[in-house]
mmCIF file with all atom_site columns, C-alpha atoms and ligand atoms in Angstrom:
data_model
loop_
_atom_site.group_PDB
_atom_site.id
_atom_site.type_symbol
_atom_site.label_atom_id
_atom_site.label_alt_id
_atom_site.label_comp_id
_atom_site.label_asym_id
_atom_site.label_entity_id
_atom_site.label_seq_id
_atom_site.pdbx_PDB_ins_code
_atom_site.Cartn_x
_atom_site.Cartn_y
_atom_site.Cartn_z
_atom_site.occupancy
_atom_site.B_iso_or_equiv
_atom_site.pdbx_formal_charge
_atom_site.auth_seq_id
_atom_site.auth_comp_id
_atom_site.auth_asym_id
_atom_site.auth_atom_id
_atom_site.pdbx_PDB_model_num
ATOM   1   C  CA  . MET A 1 1   ? 0.009   0.029  -0.018  1.00 92.00 ? 17  MET A CA  1
ATOM   2   C  CA  . GLU A 1 2   ? 1.395   3.421  -0.926  1.00 98.00 ? 18  GLU A CA  1
ATOM   3   C  CA  . ARG A 1 3   ? 2.138   6.049  1.759   1.00 98.00 ? 19  ARG A CA  1
ATOM   4   C  CA  . THR A 1 4   ? 2.195   9.803  1.436   1.00 98.00 ? 20  THR A CA  1
ATOM   5   C  CA  . LEU A 1 5   ? 3.155   12.578 3.811   1.00 99.00 ? 21  LEU A CA  1
ATOM   6   C  CA  . ILE A 1 6   ? 0.761   15.531 4.102   1.00 99.00 ? 22  ILE A CA  1
ATOM   7   C  CA  . ILE A 1 7   ? 1.688   18.712 5.915   1.00 99.00 ? 23  ILE A CA  1
ATOM   8   C  CA  . ILE A 1 8   ? -1.049  21.217 6.747   1.00 99.00 ? 24  ILE A CA  1
ATOM   9   C  CA  . LYS A 1 9   ? 1.183   24.258 6.559   1.00 99.00 ? 25  LYS A CA  1
ATOM   10  C  CA  . PRO A 1 10  ? 1.313   27.268 8.966   1.00 99.00 ? 26  PRO A CA  1
ATOM   11  C  CA  . ASP A 1 11  ? -1.006  29.451 6.872   1.00 99.00 ? 27  ASP A CA  1
ATOM   12  C  CA  . ALA A 1 12  ? -3.668  26.736 6.828   1.00 99.00 ? 28  ALA A CA  1
ATOM   13  C  CA  . VAL A 1 13  ? -3.454  26.167 10.620  1.00 99.00 ? 29  VAL A CA  1
ATOM   14  C  CA  . GLN A 1 14  ? -3.516  29.927 11.290  1.00 99.00 ? 30  GLN A CA  1
ATOM   15  C  CA  . ARG A 1 15  ? -6.529  30.368 8.997   1.00 99.00 ? 31  ARG A CA  1
ATOM   16  C  CA  . GLY A 1 16  ? -8.473  27.619 10.771  1.00 99.00 ? 32  GLY A CA  1
ATOM   17  C  CA  . LEU A 1 17  ? -8.479  25.384 7.655   1.00 99.00 ? 33  LEU A CA  1
ATOM   18  C  CA  . THR A 1 18  ? -7.056  22.236 9.344   1.00 99.00 ? 34  THR A CA  1
ATOM   19  C  CA  . GLY A 1 19  ? -10.398 20.469 9.485   1.00 98.00 ? 35  GLY A CA  1
ATOM   20  C  CA  . GLU A 1 20  ? -11.455 21.571 5.969   1.00 98.00 ? 36  GLU A CA  1
ATOM   21  C  CA  . ILE A 1 21  ? -8.202  20.174 4.500   1.00 99.00 ? 37  ILE A CA  1
ATOM   22  C  CA  . LEU A 1 22  ? -8.125  16.944 6.512   1.00 98.00 ? 38  LEU A CA  1
ATOM   23  C  CA  . LYS A 1 23  ? -11.779 16.331 5.561   1.00 98.00 ? 39  LYS A CA  1
ATOM   24  C  CA  . ARG A 1 24  ? -10.918 16.228 1.894   1.00 98.00 ? 40  ARG A CA  1
ATOM   25  C  CA  . PHE A 1 25  ? -8.240  13.502 2.291   1.00 98.00 ? 41  PHE A CA  1
ATOM   26  C  CA  . GLU A 1 26  ? -10.497 11.499 4.566   1.00 98.00 ? 42  GLU A CA  1
ATOM   27  C  CA  . ALA A 1 27  ? -13.389 11.783 2.138   1.00 98.00 ? 43  ALA A CA  1
ATOM   28  C  CA  . ARG A 1 28  ? -11.118 10.689 -0.715  1.00 98.00 ? 44  ARG A CA  1
ATOM   29  C  CA  . GLY A 1 29  ? -10.728 7.369  1.081   1.00 98.00 ? 45  GLY A CA  1
ATOM   30  C  CA  . LEU A 1 30  ? -7.161  7.660  2.294   1.00 98.00 ? 46  LEU A CA  1
ATOM   31  C  CA  . ARG A 1 31  ? -6.501  6.010  5.655   1.00 98.00 ? 47  ARG A CA  1
ATOM   32  C  CA  . ILE A 1 32  ? -4.749  7.947  8.414   1.00 98.00 ? 48  ILE A CA  1
ATOM   33  C  CA  . ILE A 1 33  ? -1.858  5.991  9.892   1.00 98.00 ? 49  ILE A CA  1
ATOM   34  C  CA  . GLY A 1 34  ? -0.141  8.856  11.732  1.00 98.00 ? 50  GLY A CA  1
ATOM   35  C  CA  . MET A 1 35  ? -0.956  12.411 12.744  1.00 98.00 ? 51  MET A CA  1
ATOM   36  C  CA  . LYS A 1 36  ? 0.621   15.074 14.957  1.00 98.00 ? 52  LYS A CA  1
ATOM   37  C  CA  . PHE A 1 37  ? 0.556   18.795 15.692  1.00 98.00 ? 53  PHE A CA  1
ATOM   38  C  CA  . MET A 1 38  ? 4.111   20.110 15.802  1.00 98.00 ? 54  MET A CA  1
ATOM   39  C  CA  . GLN A 1 39  ? 6.422   23.051 15.425  1.00 98.00 ? 55  GLN A CA  1
ATOM   40  C  CA  . MET A 1 40  ? 8.894   22.087 12.719  1.00 98.00 ? 56  MET A CA  1
ATOM   41  C  CA  . SER A 1 41  ? 12.564  22.581 13.608  1.00 98.00 ? 57  SER A CA  1
ATOM   42  C  CA  . ARG A 1 42  ? 14.826  24.303 11.122  1.00 98.00 ? 58  ARG A CA  1
ATOM   43  C  CA  . GLU A 1 43  ? 16.863  21.078 10.904  1.00 98.00 ? 59  GLU A CA  1
ATOM   44  C  CA  . LEU A 1 44  ? 13.798  19.012 9.898   1.00 98.00 ? 60  LEU A CA  1
ATOM   45  C  CA  . ALA A 1 45  ? 12.583  21.706 7.487   1.00 98.00 ? 61  ALA A CA  1
ATOM   46  C  CA  . GLU A 1 46  ? 15.990  21.798 5.766   1.00 98.00 ? 62  GLU A CA  1
ATOM   47  C  CA  . LYS A 1 47  ? 15.925  18.006 5.435   1.00 98.00 ? 63  LYS A CA  1
ATOM   48  C  CA  . HIS A 1 48  ? 12.379  18.010 4.090   1.00 98.00 ? 64  HIS A CA  1
ATOM   49  C  CA  . TYR A 1 49  ? 13.132  20.722 1.512   1.00 98.00 ? 65  TYR A CA  1
ATOM   50  C  CA  . ALA A 1 50  ? 16.739  19.682 0.760   1.00 98.00 ? 66  ALA A CA  1
ATOM   51  C  CA  . ILE A 1 51  ? 15.928  19.340 -2.950  1.00 98.00 ? 67  ILE A CA  1
ATOM   52  C  CA  . HIS A 1 52  ? 15.127  23.062 -3.098  1.00 98.00 ? 68  HIS A CA  1
ATOM   53  C  CA  . GLN A 1 53  ? 18.364  24.236 -1.423  1.00 98.00 ? 69  GLN A CA  1
ATOM   54  C  CA  . GLY A 1 54  ? 20.038  26.996 -3.427  1.00 98.00 ? 70  GLY A CA  1
ATOM   55  C  CA  . LYS A 1 55  ? 16.835  28.152 -5.144  1.00 98.00 ? 71  LYS A CA  1
ATOM   56  C  CA  . ASP A 1 56  ? 15.850  31.785 -4.673  1.00 98.00 ? 72  ASP A CA  1
ATOM   57  C  CA  . PHE A 1 57  ? 12.699  30.871 -2.705  1.00 98.00 ? 73  PHE A CA  1
ATOM   58  C  CA  . TYR A 1 58  ? 14.481  28.369 -0.377  1.00 98.00 ? 74  TYR A CA  1
ATOM   59  C  CA  . GLU A 1 59  ? 15.122  30.731 2.598   1.00 98.00 ? 75  GLU A CA  1
ATOM   60  C  CA  . GLY A 1 60  ? 11.575  32.040 2.467   1.00 98.00 ? 76  GLY A CA  1
ATOM   61  C  CA  . LEU A 1 61  ? 10.236  28.513 2.213   1.00 98.00 ? 77  LEU A CA  1
ATOM   62  C  CA  . VAL A 1 62  ? 12.121  27.272 5.294   1.00 98.00 ? 78  VAL A CA  1
ATOM   63  C  CA  . ASN A 1 63  ? 11.182  30.423 7.251   1.00 98.00 ? 79  ASN A CA  1
ATOM   64  C  CA  . TYR A 1 64  ? 7.526   29.967 6.312   1.00 98.00 ? 80  TYR A CA  1
ATOM   65  C  CA  . ILE A 1 65  ? 7.272   26.272 7.205   1.00 98.00 ? 81  ILE A CA  1
ATOM   66  C  CA  . THR A 1 66  ? 8.990   26.833 10.587  1.00 98.00 ? 82  THR A CA  1
ATOM   67  C  CA  . SER A 1 67  ? 7.131   30.093 11.394  1.00 98.00 ? 83  SER A CA  1
ATOM   68  C  CA  . SER A 1 68  ? 4.142   28.553 13.245  1.00 98.00 ? 84  SER A CA  1
ATOM   69  C  CA  . PRO A 1 69  ? 2.777   25.065 14.051  1.00 98.00 ? 85  PRO A CA  1
ATOM   70  C  CA  . VAL A 1 70  ? 1.816   22.544 11.398  1.00 99.00 ? 86  VAL A CA  1
ATOM   71  C  CA  . VAL A 1 71  ? -0.264  19.342 11.343  1.00 99.00 ? 87  VAL A CA  1
ATOM   72  C  CA  . VAL A 1 72  ? 1.607   16.411 9.827   1.00 99.00 ? 88  VAL A CA  1
ATOM   73  C  CA  . ILE A 1 73  ? -0.330  13.408 8.579   1.00 99.00 ? 89  ILE A CA  1
ATOM   74  C  CA  . ALA A 1 74  ? 0.773   10.041 7.201   1.00 99.00 ? 90  ALA A CA  1
ATOM   75  C  CA  . LEU A 1 75  ? -1.807  8.549  4.785   1.00 98.00 ? 91  LEU A CA  1
ATOM   76  C  CA  . GLU A 1 76  ? -2.030  5.135  3.232   1.00 98.00 ? 92  GLU A CA  1
ATOM   77  C  CA  . GLY A 1 77  ? -4.045  3.892  0.293   1.00 98.00 ? 93  GLY A CA  1
ATOM   78  C  CA  . THR A 1 78  ? -3.991  2.568  -3.247  1.00 97.00 ? 94  THR A CA  1
ATOM   79  C  CA  . ASN A 1 79  ? -2.475  5.287  -5.436  1.00 97.00 ? 95  ASN A CA  1
ATOM   80  C  CA  . ALA A 1 80  ? -2.157  7.444  -2.304  1.00 98.00 ? 96  ALA A CA  1
ATOM   81  C  CA  . VAL A 1 81  ? 0.583   9.664  -3.706  1.00 98.00 ? 97  VAL A CA  1
ATOM   82  C  CA  . ALA A 1 82  ? -1.081  10.610 -7.015  1.00 98.00 ? 98  ALA A CA  1
ATOM   83  C  CA  . ALA A 1 83  ? -4.521  10.820 -5.425  1.00 98.00 ? 99  ALA A CA  1
ATOM   84  C  CA  . ALA A 1 84  ? -3.369  13.201 -2.716  1.00 99.00 ? 100 ALA A CA  1
ATOM   85  C  CA  . ARG A 1 85  ? -1.512  15.404 -5.270  1.00 98.00 ? 101 ARG A CA  1
ATOM   86  C  CA  . LYS A 1 86  ? -4.697  15.661 -7.352  1.00 98.00 ? 102 LYS A CA  1
ATOM   87  C  CA  . THR A 1 87  ? -6.705  16.612 -4.300  1.00 99.00 ? 103 THR A CA  1
ATOM   88  C  CA  . ILE A 1 88  ? -4.078  19.280 -3.399  1.00 99.00 ? 104 ILE A CA  1
ATOM   89  C  CA  . GLY A 1 89  ? -3.848  20.831 -6.896  1.00 98.00 ? 105 GLY A CA  1
ATOM   90  C  CA  . ALA A 1 90  ? -1.012  22.599 -8.729  1.00 98.00 ? 106 ALA A CA  1
ATOM   91  C  CA  . THR A 1 91  ? 1.906   24.115 -6.836  1.00 98.00 ? 107 THR A CA  1
ATOM   92  C  CA  . ARG A 1 92  ? 0.844   27.621 -7.958  1.00 98.00 ? 108 ARG A CA  1
ATOM   93  C  CA  . PRO A 1 93  ? -2.654  28.219 -6.650  1.00 98.00 ? 109 PRO A CA  1
ATOM   94  C  CA  . GLN A 1 94  ? -3.518  30.411 -9.668  1.00 98.00 ? 110 GLN A CA  1
ATOM   95  C  CA  . GLU A 1 95  ? -2.949  27.317 -11.837 1.00 98.00 ? 111 GLU A CA  1
ATOM   96  C  CA  . ALA A 1 96  ? -4.794  24.935 -9.515  1.00 98.00 ? 112 ALA A CA  1
ATOM   97  C  CA  . GLU A 1 97  ? -8.190  23.685 -10.710 1.00 98.00 ? 113 GLU A CA  1
ATOM   98  C  CA  . ALA A 1 98  ? -11.305 24.683 -8.796  1.00 98.00 ? 114 ALA A CA  1
ATOM   99  C  CA  . GLY A 1 99  ? -12.251 21.719 -6.585  1.00 98.00 ? 115 GLY A CA  1
ATOM   100 C  CA  . THR A 1 100 ? -8.701  21.209 -5.375  1.00 99.00 ? 116 THR A CA  1
ATOM   101 C  CA  . ILE A 1 101 ? -7.508  22.473 -1.990  1.00 99.00 ? 117 ILE A CA  1
ATOM   102 C  CA  . ARG A 1 102 ? -5.189  25.102 -3.469  1.00 99.00 ? 118 ARG A CA  1
ATOM   103 C  CA  . GLY A 1 103 ? -7.700  25.993 -6.262  1.00 98.00 ? 119 GLY A CA  1
ATOM   104 C  CA  . ASP A 1 104 ? -10.438 26.606 -3.752  1.00 99.00 ? 120 ASP A CA  1
ATOM   105 C  CA  . LEU A 1 105 ? -8.604  28.060 -0.787  1.00 99.00 ? 121 LEU A CA  1
ATOM   106 C  CA  . ALA A 1 106 ? -5.284  29.692 -1.827  1.00 98.00 ? 122 ALA A CA  1
ATOM   107 C  CA  . LEU A 1 107 ? -3.952  32.499 -4.065  1.00 98.00 ? 123 LEU A CA  1
ATOM   108 C  CA  . GLU A 1 108 ? -0.115  32.510 -3.861  1.00 98.00 ? 124 GLU A CA  1
ATOM   109 C  CA  . VAL A 1 109 ? 2.648   29.884 -4.250  1.00 98.00 ? 125 VAL A CA  1
ATOM   110 C  CA  . GLY A 1 110 ? 4.321   30.998 -1.008  1.00 98.00 ? 126 GLY A CA  1
ATOM   111 C  CA  . ARG A 1 111 ? 1.085   30.436 0.928   1.00 98.00 ? 127 ARG A CA  1
ATOM   112 C  CA  . ASN A 1 112 ? -0.226  27.262 -0.732  1.00 98.00 ? 128 ASN A CA  1
ATOM   113 C  CA  . LEU A 1 113 ? -1.554  25.621 2.446   1.00 99.00 ? 129 LEU A CA  1
ATOM   114 C  CA  . VAL A 1 114 ? -0.490  22.020 2.081   1.00 98.00 ? 130 VAL A CA  1
ATOM   115 C  CA  . HIS A 1 115 ? 2.340   19.641 1.159   1.00 99.00 ? 131 HIS A CA  1
ATOM   116 C  CA  . GLY A 1 116 ? 1.941   16.211 -0.361  1.00 98.00 ? 132 GLY A CA  1
ATOM   117 C  CA  . SER A 1 117 ? 4.752   13.769 -1.348  1.00 98.00 ? 133 SER A CA  1
ATOM   118 C  CA  . ASP A 1 118 ? 5.465   13.858 -5.067  1.00 98.00 ? 134 ASP A CA  1
ATOM   119 C  CA  . THR A 1 119 ? 6.600   10.251 -5.761  1.00 98.00 ? 135 THR A CA  1
ATOM   120 C  CA  . VAL A 1 120 ? 5.910   6.835  -4.245  1.00 98.00 ? 136 VAL A CA  1
ATOM   121 C  CA  . GLU A 1 121 ? 9.549   6.645  -3.143  1.00 98.00 ? 137 GLU A CA  1
ATOM   122 C  CA  . ASN A 1 122 ? 9.420   10.082 -1.526  1.00 98.00 ? 138 ASN A CA  1
ATOM   123 C  CA  . GLY A 1 123 ? 6.195   9.145  0.242   1.00 98.00 ? 139 GLY A CA  1
ATOM   124 C  CA  . GLN A 1 124 ? 7.994   6.339  2.072   1.00 98.00 ? 140 GLN A CA  1
ATOM   125 C  CA  . ILE A 1 125 ? 11.056  8.541  2.826   1.00 98.00 ? 141 ILE A CA  1
ATOM   126 C  CA  . GLU A 1 126 ? 9.080   11.555 4.021   1.00 98.00 ? 142 GLU A CA  1
ATOM   127 C  CA  . VAL A 1 127 ? 6.756   9.533  6.278   1.00 98.00 ? 143 VAL A CA  1
ATOM   128 C  CA  . ALA A 1 128 ? 9.876   7.988  7.884   1.00 98.00 ? 144 ALA A CA  1
ATOM   129 C  CA  . ASN A 1 129 ? 11.448  11.468 8.325   1.00 98.00 ? 145 ASN A CA  1
ATOM   130 C  CA  . PHE A 1 130 ? 8.471   12.718 10.309  1.00 98.00 ? 146 PHE A CA  1
ATOM   131 C  CA  . PHE A 1 131 ? 7.189   9.627  12.169  1.00 98.00 ? 147 PHE A CA  1
ATOM   132 C  CA  . SER A 1 132 ? 8.922   6.914  14.205  1.00 98.00 ? 148 SER A CA  1
ATOM   133 C  CA  . ASP A 1 133 ? 7.646   3.337  13.706  1.00 98.00 ? 149 ASP A CA  1
ATOM   134 C  CA  . ALA A 1 134 ? 5.912   3.597  17.114  1.00 98.00 ? 150 ALA A CA  1
ATOM   135 C  CA  . GLU A 1 135 ? 3.968   6.650  15.888  1.00 98.00 ? 151 GLU A CA  1
ATOM   136 C  CA  . LEU A 1 136 ? 2.522   4.859  12.876  1.00 98.00 ? 152 LEU A CA  1
ATOM   137 C  CA  . ILE A 1 137 ? -0.488  2.621  13.442  1.00 98.00 ? 153 ILE A CA  1
ATOM   138 C  CA  . SER A 1 138 ? -1.269  -0.313 11.190  1.00 96.00 ? 154 SER A CA  1
ATOM   139 C  CA  . TRP A 1 139 ? -5.047  -0.840 11.300  1.00 98.00 ? 155 TRP A CA  1
ATOM   140 C  CA  . SER A 1 140 ? -7.985  -1.588 9.115   1.00 96.00 ? 156 SER A CA  1
ATOM   141 C  CA  . ARG A 1 141 ? -11.200 0.415  8.881   1.00 96.00 ? 157 ARG A CA  1
ATOM   142 C  CA  . SER A 1 142 ? -14.583 -1.159 8.613   1.00 97.00 ? 158 SER A CA  1
ATOM   143 C  CA  . ALA A 1 143 ? -15.062 0.884  5.433   1.00 97.00 ? 159 ALA A CA  1
ATOM   144 C  CA  . ASP A 1 144 ? -11.873 -0.417 3.790   1.00 98.00 ? 160 ASP A CA  1
ATOM   145 C  CA  . PRO A 1 145 ? -13.628 -3.046 1.644   1.00 98.00 ? 161 PRO A CA  1
ATOM   146 C  CA  . TRP A 1 146 ? -15.906 -0.292 0.330   1.00 98.00 ? 162 TRP A CA  1
ATOM   147 C  CA  . ILE A 1 147 ? -12.906 1.847  -0.714  1.00 98.00 ? 163 ILE A CA  1
ATOM   148 C  CA  . PHE A 1 148 ? -10.142 -0.683 -1.566  1.00 97.00 ? 164 PHE A CA  1
ATOM   149 C  CA  . GLN A 1 149 ? -11.384 -3.368 -3.957  1.00 96.00 ? 165 GLN A CA  1
HETATM 150 P  P1  . DAT B 2 .   ? 4.784   21.201 -4.238  1.00 59.06 ? 3   DAT B P1  1
HETATM 151 O  O1  . DAT B 2 .   ? 4.588   21.756 -2.887  1.00 59.06 ? 3   DAT B O1  1
HETATM 152 O  O2  . DAT B 2 .   ? 3.583   21.384 -5.101  1.00 59.06 ? 3   DAT B O2  1
HETATM 153 O  O3  . DAT B 2 .   ? 5.329   19.815 -4.242  1.00 59.06 ? 3   DAT B O3  1
HETATM 154 P  P2  . DAT B 2 .   ? 7.511   22.016 -4.953  1.00 59.06 ? 3   DAT B P2  1
HETATM 155 O  O4  . DAT B 2 .   ? 7.976   20.742 -4.337  1.00 59.06 ? 3   DAT B O4  1
HETATM 156 O  O5  . DAT B 2 .   ? 7.995   22.304 -6.361  1.00 59.06 ? 3   DAT B O5  1
HETATM 157 O  O6  . DAT B 2 .   ? 5.925   22.110 -4.939  1.00 59.06 ? 3   DAT B O6  1
HETATM 158 O  O7  . DAT B 2 .   ? 7.921   23.248 -4.060  1.00 59.06 ? 3   DAT B O7  1
HETATM 159 C  C1  . DAT B 2 .   ? 7.855   23.191 -2.657  1.00 59.06 ? 3   DAT B C1  1
HETATM 160 C  C2  . DAT B 2 .   ? 7.261   24.450 -2.140  1.00 59.06 ? 3   DAT B C2  1
HETATM 161 O  O8  . DAT B 2 .   ? 8.148   25.518 -2.447  1.00 59.06 ? 3   DAT B O8  1
HETATM 162 C  C3  . DAT B 2 .   ? 5.935   24.860 -2.824  1.00 59.06 ? 3   DAT B C3  1
HETATM 163 O  O9  . DAT B 2 .   ? 4.837   24.271 -2.184  1.00 59.06 ? 3   DAT B O9  1
HETATM 164 C  C4  . DAT B 2 .   ? 5.947   26.360 -2.651  1.00 59.06 ? 3   DAT B C4  1
HETATM 165 C  C5  . DAT B 2 .   ? 7.404   26.692 -2.747  1.00 59.06 ? 3   DAT B C5  1
HETATM 166 N  N1  . DAT B 2 .   ? 7.729   27.136 -4.102  1.00 59.06 ? 3   DAT B N1  1
HETATM 167 C  C6  . DAT B 2 .   ? 7.942   26.331 -5.169  1.00 59.06 ? 3   DAT B C6  1
HETATM 168 N  N2  . DAT B 2 .   ? 8.256   27.066 -6.247  1.00 59.06 ? 3   DAT B N2  1
HETATM 169 C  C7  . DAT B 2 .   ? 8.264   28.336 -5.847  1.00 59.06 ? 3   DAT B C7  1
HETATM 170 C  C8  . DAT B 2 .   ? 8.496   29.596 -6.509  1.00 59.06 ? 3   DAT B C8  1
HETATM 171 N  N3  . DAT B 2 .   ? 8.789   29.648 -7.812  1.00 59.06 ? 3   DAT B N3  1
HETATM 172 N  N4  . DAT B 2 .   ? 8.403   30.722 -5.771  1.00 59.06 ? 3   DAT B N4  1
HETATM 173 C  C9  . DAT B 2 .   ? 8.095   30.647 -4.462  1.00 59.06 ? 3   DAT B C9  1
HETATM 174 N  N5  . DAT B 2 .   ? 7.848   29.540 -3.764  1.00 59.06 ? 3   DAT B N5  1
HETATM 175 C  C10 . DAT B 2 .   ? 7.938   28.400 -4.477  1.00 59.06 ? 3   DAT B C10 1
HETATM 176 MG MG1 . MG  B 3 .   ? 7.147   19.022 -3.642  1.00 59.06 ? 4   MG  B MG1 1
#
């Protein structure tokens, strides 16, 4: 089963959109296997965004993600990575389709509300970066047979 890491970013938490955003992933059928409210350290933020190091927006990105608490969620499901990315919408909210989180709720790339892993491999890596094995719960929902065929 694929895993993806979702981060409800500081702007979303500050705007009171945590529930609205979580609701969309839950309704999609993805299964929560880990969730926590945390203040991201600079060290963890730099690890998470290492691929963007050196880009002109990197400093601003790390400052933003560490500026205020976030909600971090590990999700599991068939096609979890691609499904979550579709639900999130394009990186630039002005290009995100209506019906997506960014297309409905955001306007600017530097305040785009939510992170989702971009590949199956990164989903595994990012979940492991944010959650210990003890923080991840392997369970089945009674609705699983109605979502996973
Ligand atoms: P995504 O979050 O859709 O996976 P990404 O991995 O390319 O996008 O970039 C990570 C974050 O960095 C993105 O959510 C917002 C910020 N970002 C990306 N490109 C940017 C740009 N050109 N200017 C400002 N911020 C940018
Ligand atoms: Mg990305």
